[in-house]
PDB file of C-alpha atoms in Angstrom:
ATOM      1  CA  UNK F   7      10.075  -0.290 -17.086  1.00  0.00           C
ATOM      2  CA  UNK F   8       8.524   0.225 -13.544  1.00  0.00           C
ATOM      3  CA  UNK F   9       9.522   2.399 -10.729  1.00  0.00           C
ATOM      4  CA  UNK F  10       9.546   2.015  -6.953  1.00  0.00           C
ATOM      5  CA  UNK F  11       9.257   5.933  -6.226  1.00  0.00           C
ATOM      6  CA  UNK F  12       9.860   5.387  -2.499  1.00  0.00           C
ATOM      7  CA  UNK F  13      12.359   6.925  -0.924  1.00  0.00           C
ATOM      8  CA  UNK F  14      15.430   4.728  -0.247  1.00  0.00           C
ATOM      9  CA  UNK F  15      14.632   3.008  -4.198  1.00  0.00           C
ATOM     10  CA  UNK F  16      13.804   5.156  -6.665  1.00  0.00           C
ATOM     11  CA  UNK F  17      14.850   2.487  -9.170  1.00  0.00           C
ATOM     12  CA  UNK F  18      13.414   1.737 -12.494  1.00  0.00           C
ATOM     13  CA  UNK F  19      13.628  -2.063 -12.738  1.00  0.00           C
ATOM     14  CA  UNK F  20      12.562  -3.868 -16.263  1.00  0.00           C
ATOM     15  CA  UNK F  21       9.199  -5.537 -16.203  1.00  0.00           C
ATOM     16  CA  UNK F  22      11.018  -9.069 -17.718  1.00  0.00           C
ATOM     17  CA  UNK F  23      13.512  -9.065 -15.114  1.00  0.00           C
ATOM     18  CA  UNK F  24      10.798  -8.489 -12.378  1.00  0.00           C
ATOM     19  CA  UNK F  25       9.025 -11.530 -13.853  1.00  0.00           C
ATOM     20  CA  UNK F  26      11.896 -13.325 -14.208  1.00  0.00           C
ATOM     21  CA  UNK F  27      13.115 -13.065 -10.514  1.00  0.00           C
ATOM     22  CA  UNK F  28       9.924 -13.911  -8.953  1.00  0.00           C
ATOM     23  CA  UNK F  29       9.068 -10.101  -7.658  1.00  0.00           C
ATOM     24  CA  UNK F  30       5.215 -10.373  -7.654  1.00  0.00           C
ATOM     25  CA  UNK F  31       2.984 -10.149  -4.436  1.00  0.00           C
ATOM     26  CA  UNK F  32       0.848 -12.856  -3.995  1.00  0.00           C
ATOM     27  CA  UNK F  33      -1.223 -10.108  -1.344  1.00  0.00           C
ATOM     28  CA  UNK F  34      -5.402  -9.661  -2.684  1.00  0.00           C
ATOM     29  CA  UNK F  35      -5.767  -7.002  -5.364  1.00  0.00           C
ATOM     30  CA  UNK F  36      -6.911  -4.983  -2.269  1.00  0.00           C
ATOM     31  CA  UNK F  37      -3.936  -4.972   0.107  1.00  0.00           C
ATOM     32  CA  UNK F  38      -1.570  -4.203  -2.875  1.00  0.00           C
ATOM     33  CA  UNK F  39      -3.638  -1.238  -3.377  1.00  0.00           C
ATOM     34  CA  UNK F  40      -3.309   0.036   0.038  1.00  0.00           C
ATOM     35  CA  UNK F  41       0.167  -0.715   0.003  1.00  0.00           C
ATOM     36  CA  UNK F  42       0.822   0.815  -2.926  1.00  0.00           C
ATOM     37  CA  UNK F  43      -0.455   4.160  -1.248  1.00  0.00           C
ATOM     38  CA  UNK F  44       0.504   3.784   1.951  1.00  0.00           C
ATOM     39  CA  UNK F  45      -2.873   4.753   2.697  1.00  0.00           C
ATOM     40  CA  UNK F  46      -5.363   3.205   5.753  1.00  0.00           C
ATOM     41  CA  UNK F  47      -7.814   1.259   4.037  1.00  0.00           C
ATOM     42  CA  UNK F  48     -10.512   2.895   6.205  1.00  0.00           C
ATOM     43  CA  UNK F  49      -9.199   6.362   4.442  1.00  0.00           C
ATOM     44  CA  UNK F  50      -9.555   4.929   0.796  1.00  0.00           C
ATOM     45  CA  UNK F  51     -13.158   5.769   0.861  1.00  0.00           C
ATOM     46  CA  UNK F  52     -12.413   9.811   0.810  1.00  0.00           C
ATOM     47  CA  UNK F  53     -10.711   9.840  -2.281  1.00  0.00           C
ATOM     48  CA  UNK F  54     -12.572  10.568  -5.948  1.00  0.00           C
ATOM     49  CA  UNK F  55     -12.784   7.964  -7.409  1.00  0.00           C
ATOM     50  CA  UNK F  56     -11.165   9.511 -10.433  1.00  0.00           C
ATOM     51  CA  UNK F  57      -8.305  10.664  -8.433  1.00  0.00           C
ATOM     52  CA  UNK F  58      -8.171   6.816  -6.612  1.00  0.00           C
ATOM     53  CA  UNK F  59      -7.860   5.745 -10.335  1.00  0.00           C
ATOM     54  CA  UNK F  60      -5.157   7.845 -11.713  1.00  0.00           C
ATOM     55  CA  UNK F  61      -2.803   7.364  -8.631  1.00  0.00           C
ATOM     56  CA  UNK F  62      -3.075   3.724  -8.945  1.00  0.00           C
ATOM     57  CA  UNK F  63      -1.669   3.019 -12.137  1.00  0.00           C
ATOM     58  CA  UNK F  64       2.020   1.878 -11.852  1.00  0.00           C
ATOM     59  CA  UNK F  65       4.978   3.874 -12.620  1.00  0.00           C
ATOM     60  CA  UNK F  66       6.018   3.175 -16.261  1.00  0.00           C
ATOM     61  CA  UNK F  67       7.954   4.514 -18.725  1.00  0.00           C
ATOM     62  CA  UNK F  68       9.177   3.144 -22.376  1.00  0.00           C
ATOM     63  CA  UNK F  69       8.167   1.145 -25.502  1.00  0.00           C
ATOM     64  CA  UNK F  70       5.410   2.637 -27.821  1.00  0.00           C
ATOM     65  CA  UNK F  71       2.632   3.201 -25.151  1.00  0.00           C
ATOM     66  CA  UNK F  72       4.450   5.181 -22.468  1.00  0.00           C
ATOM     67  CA  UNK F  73       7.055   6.835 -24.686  1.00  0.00           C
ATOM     68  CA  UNK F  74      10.878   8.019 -22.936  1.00  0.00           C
ATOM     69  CA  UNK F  75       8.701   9.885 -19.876  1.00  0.00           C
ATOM     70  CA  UNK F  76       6.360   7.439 -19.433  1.00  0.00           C
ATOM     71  CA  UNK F  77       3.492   8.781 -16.859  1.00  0.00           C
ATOM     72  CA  UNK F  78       5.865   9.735 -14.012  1.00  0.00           C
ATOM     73  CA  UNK F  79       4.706  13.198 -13.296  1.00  0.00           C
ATOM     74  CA  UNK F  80       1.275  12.134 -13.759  1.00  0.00           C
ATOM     75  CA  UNK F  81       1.236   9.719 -11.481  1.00  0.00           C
ATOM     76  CA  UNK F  82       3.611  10.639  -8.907  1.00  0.00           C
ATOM     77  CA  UNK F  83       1.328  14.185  -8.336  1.00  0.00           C
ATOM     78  CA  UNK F  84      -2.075  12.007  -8.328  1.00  0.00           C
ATOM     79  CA  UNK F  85      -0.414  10.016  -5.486  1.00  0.00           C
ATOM     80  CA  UNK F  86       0.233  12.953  -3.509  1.00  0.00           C
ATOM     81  CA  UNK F  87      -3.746  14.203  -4.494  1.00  0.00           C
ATOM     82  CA  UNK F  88      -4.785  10.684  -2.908  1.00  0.00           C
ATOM     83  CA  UNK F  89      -2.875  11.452   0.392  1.00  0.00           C
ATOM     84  CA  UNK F  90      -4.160  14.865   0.777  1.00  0.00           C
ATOM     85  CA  UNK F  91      -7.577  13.637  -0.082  1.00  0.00           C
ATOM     86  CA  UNK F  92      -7.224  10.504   2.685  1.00  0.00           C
ATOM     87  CA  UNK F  93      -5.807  12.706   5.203  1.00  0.00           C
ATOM     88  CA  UNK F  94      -8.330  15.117   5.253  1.00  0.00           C
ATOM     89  CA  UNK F  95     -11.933  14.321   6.992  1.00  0.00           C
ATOM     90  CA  UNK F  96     -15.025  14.337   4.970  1.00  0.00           C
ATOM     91  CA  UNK F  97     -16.438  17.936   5.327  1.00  0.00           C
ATOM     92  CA  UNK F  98     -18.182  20.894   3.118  1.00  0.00           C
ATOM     93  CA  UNK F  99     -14.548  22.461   2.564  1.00  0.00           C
ATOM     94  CA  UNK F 100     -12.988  19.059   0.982  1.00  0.00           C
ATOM     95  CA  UNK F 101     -13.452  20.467  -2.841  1.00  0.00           C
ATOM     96  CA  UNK F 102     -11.388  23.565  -1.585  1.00  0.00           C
ATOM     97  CA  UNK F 103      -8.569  21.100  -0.788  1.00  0.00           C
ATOM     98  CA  UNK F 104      -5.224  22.509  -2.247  1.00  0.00           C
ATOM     99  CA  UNK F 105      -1.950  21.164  -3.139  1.00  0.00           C
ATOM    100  CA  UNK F 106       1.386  23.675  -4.051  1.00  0.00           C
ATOM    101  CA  UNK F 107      -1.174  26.548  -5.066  1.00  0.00           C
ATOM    102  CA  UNK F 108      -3.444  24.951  -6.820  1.00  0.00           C
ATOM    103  CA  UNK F 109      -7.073  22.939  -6.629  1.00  0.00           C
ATOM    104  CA  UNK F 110      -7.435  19.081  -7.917  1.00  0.00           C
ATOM    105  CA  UNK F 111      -9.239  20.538 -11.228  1.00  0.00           C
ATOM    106  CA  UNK F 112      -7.174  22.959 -12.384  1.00  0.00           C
ATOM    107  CA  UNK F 113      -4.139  20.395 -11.353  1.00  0.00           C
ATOM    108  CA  UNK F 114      -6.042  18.256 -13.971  1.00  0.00           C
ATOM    109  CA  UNK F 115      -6.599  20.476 -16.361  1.00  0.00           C
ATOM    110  CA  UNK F 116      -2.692  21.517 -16.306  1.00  0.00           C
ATOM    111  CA  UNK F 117      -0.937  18.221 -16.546  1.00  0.00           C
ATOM    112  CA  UNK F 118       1.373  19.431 -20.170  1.00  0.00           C
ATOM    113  CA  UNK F 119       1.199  16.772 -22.927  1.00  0.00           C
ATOM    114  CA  UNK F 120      -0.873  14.290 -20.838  1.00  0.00           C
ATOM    115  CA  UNK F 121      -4.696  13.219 -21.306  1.00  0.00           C
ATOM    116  CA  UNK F 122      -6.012  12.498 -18.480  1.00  0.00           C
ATOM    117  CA  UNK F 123      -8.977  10.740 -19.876  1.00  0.00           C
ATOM    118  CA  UNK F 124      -6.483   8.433 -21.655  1.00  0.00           C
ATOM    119  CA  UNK F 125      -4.976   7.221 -18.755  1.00  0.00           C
ATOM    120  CA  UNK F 126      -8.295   6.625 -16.722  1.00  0.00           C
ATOM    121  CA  UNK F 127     -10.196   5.653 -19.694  1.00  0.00           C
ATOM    122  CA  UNK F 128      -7.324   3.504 -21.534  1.00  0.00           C
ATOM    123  CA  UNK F 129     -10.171   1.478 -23.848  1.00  0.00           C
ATOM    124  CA  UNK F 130     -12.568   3.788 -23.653  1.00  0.00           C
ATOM    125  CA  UNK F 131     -13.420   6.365 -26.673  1.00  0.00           C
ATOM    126  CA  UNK F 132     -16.613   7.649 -25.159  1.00  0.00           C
ATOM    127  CA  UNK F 133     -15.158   8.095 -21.379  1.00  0.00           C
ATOM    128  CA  UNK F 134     -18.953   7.373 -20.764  1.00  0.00           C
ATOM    129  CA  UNK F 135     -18.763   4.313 -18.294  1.00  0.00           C
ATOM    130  CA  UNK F 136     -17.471   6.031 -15.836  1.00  0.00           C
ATOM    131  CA  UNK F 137     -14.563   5.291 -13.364  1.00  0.00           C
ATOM    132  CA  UNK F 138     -12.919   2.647 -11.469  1.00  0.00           C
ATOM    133  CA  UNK F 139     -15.117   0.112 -12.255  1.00  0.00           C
ATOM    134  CA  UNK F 140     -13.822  -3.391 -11.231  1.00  0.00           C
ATOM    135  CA  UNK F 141     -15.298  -5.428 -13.781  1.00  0.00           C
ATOM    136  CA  UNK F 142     -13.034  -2.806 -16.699  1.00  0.00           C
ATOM    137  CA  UNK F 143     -10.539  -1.898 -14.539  1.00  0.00           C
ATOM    138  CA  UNK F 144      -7.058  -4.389 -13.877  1.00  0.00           C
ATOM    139  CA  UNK F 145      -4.854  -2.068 -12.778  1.00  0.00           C
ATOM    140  CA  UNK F 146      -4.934  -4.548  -9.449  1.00  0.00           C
ATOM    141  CA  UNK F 147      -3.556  -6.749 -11.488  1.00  0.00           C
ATOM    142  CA  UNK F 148      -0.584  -4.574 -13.215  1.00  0.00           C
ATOM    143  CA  UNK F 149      -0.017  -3.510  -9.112  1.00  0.00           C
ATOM    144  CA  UNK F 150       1.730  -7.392  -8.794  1.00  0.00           C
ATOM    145  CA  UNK F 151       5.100  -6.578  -9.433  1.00  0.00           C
ATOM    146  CA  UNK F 152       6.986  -5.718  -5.998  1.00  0.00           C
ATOM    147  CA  UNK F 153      10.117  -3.492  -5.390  1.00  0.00           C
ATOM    148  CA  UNK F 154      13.289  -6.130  -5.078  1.00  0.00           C
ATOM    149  CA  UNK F 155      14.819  -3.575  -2.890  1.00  0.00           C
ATOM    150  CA  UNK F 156      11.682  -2.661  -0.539  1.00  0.00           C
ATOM    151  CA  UNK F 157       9.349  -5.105  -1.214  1.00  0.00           C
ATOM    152  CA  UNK F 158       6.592  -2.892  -1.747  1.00  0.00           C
ATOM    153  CA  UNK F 159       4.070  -2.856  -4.966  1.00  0.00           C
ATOM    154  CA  UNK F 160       5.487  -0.845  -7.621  1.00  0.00           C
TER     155      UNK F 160
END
């Protein structure tokens, strides 16, 4: 299942039905992305790219991969990461940045139950490639479902 985490939807819709219905964007893997933050695309640049990764993936909970919580918390917290991150300017400070009490690392390090490195690395063992890369990554391509409700990526 997928969720538009919006405000106004917060609805888990069912991937099939999505399909089904004809909800997928026909928008470049690039303007889904930047929809999918709500984030300028001239701001995309100032998040890690690590960070930029995790709040990408799509909402999903269910089956044998994502389990009854799926990656909600995960996901939903990276997202608000990526708009600190893009609202801030580039400056000495930025690795000082600080969200509810606590820096990007430790926030990291204390996501309960969750590996990090498994959700930015899904194939990879060694977590040695590195991240974001385009030619390993389609999570543009999992982006192409769209909110029935608000029309947005979800």
């Amino acid at each position: 299942m997928h969720f538009c985490p919006r405000l106004g939807c917060r609805q888990w819709y069912h991937k099939d039905c999505l399909k089904n219905n004809g909800h997928i964007s026909q928008k470049s893997p690039d303007e889904r992305i930047q929809e999918f933050l709500d984030i300028p695309q001239s701001h995309v640049h100032r998040i890690p790219p690590e960070l930029l990764h995790l709040a990408c993936k799509p909402i999903i909970r269910g089956g044998p991969k994502h389990g009854v919580a799926g990656n909600v918390k995960a996901v939903c917290e990276a997202r608000e990461w990526a708009q600190l991150y893009a609202s801030t300017p580039c400056l000495e400070s930025r690795p000082g940045l600080v969200l509810n009490g606590c820096t990007l690392d430790r926030w990291l390090d204390s996501l309960d139950g969750i590996e990090v490195e498994k959700l930015i690395y899904p194939d990879d063992e060694s977590d040695s490639m590195g991240f974001f890369l385009p030619e390993k990554d389609n999570e543009a391509e999992s982006l192409r479902y769209m909110c029935p409700y608000c029309e947005k990526p979800i």
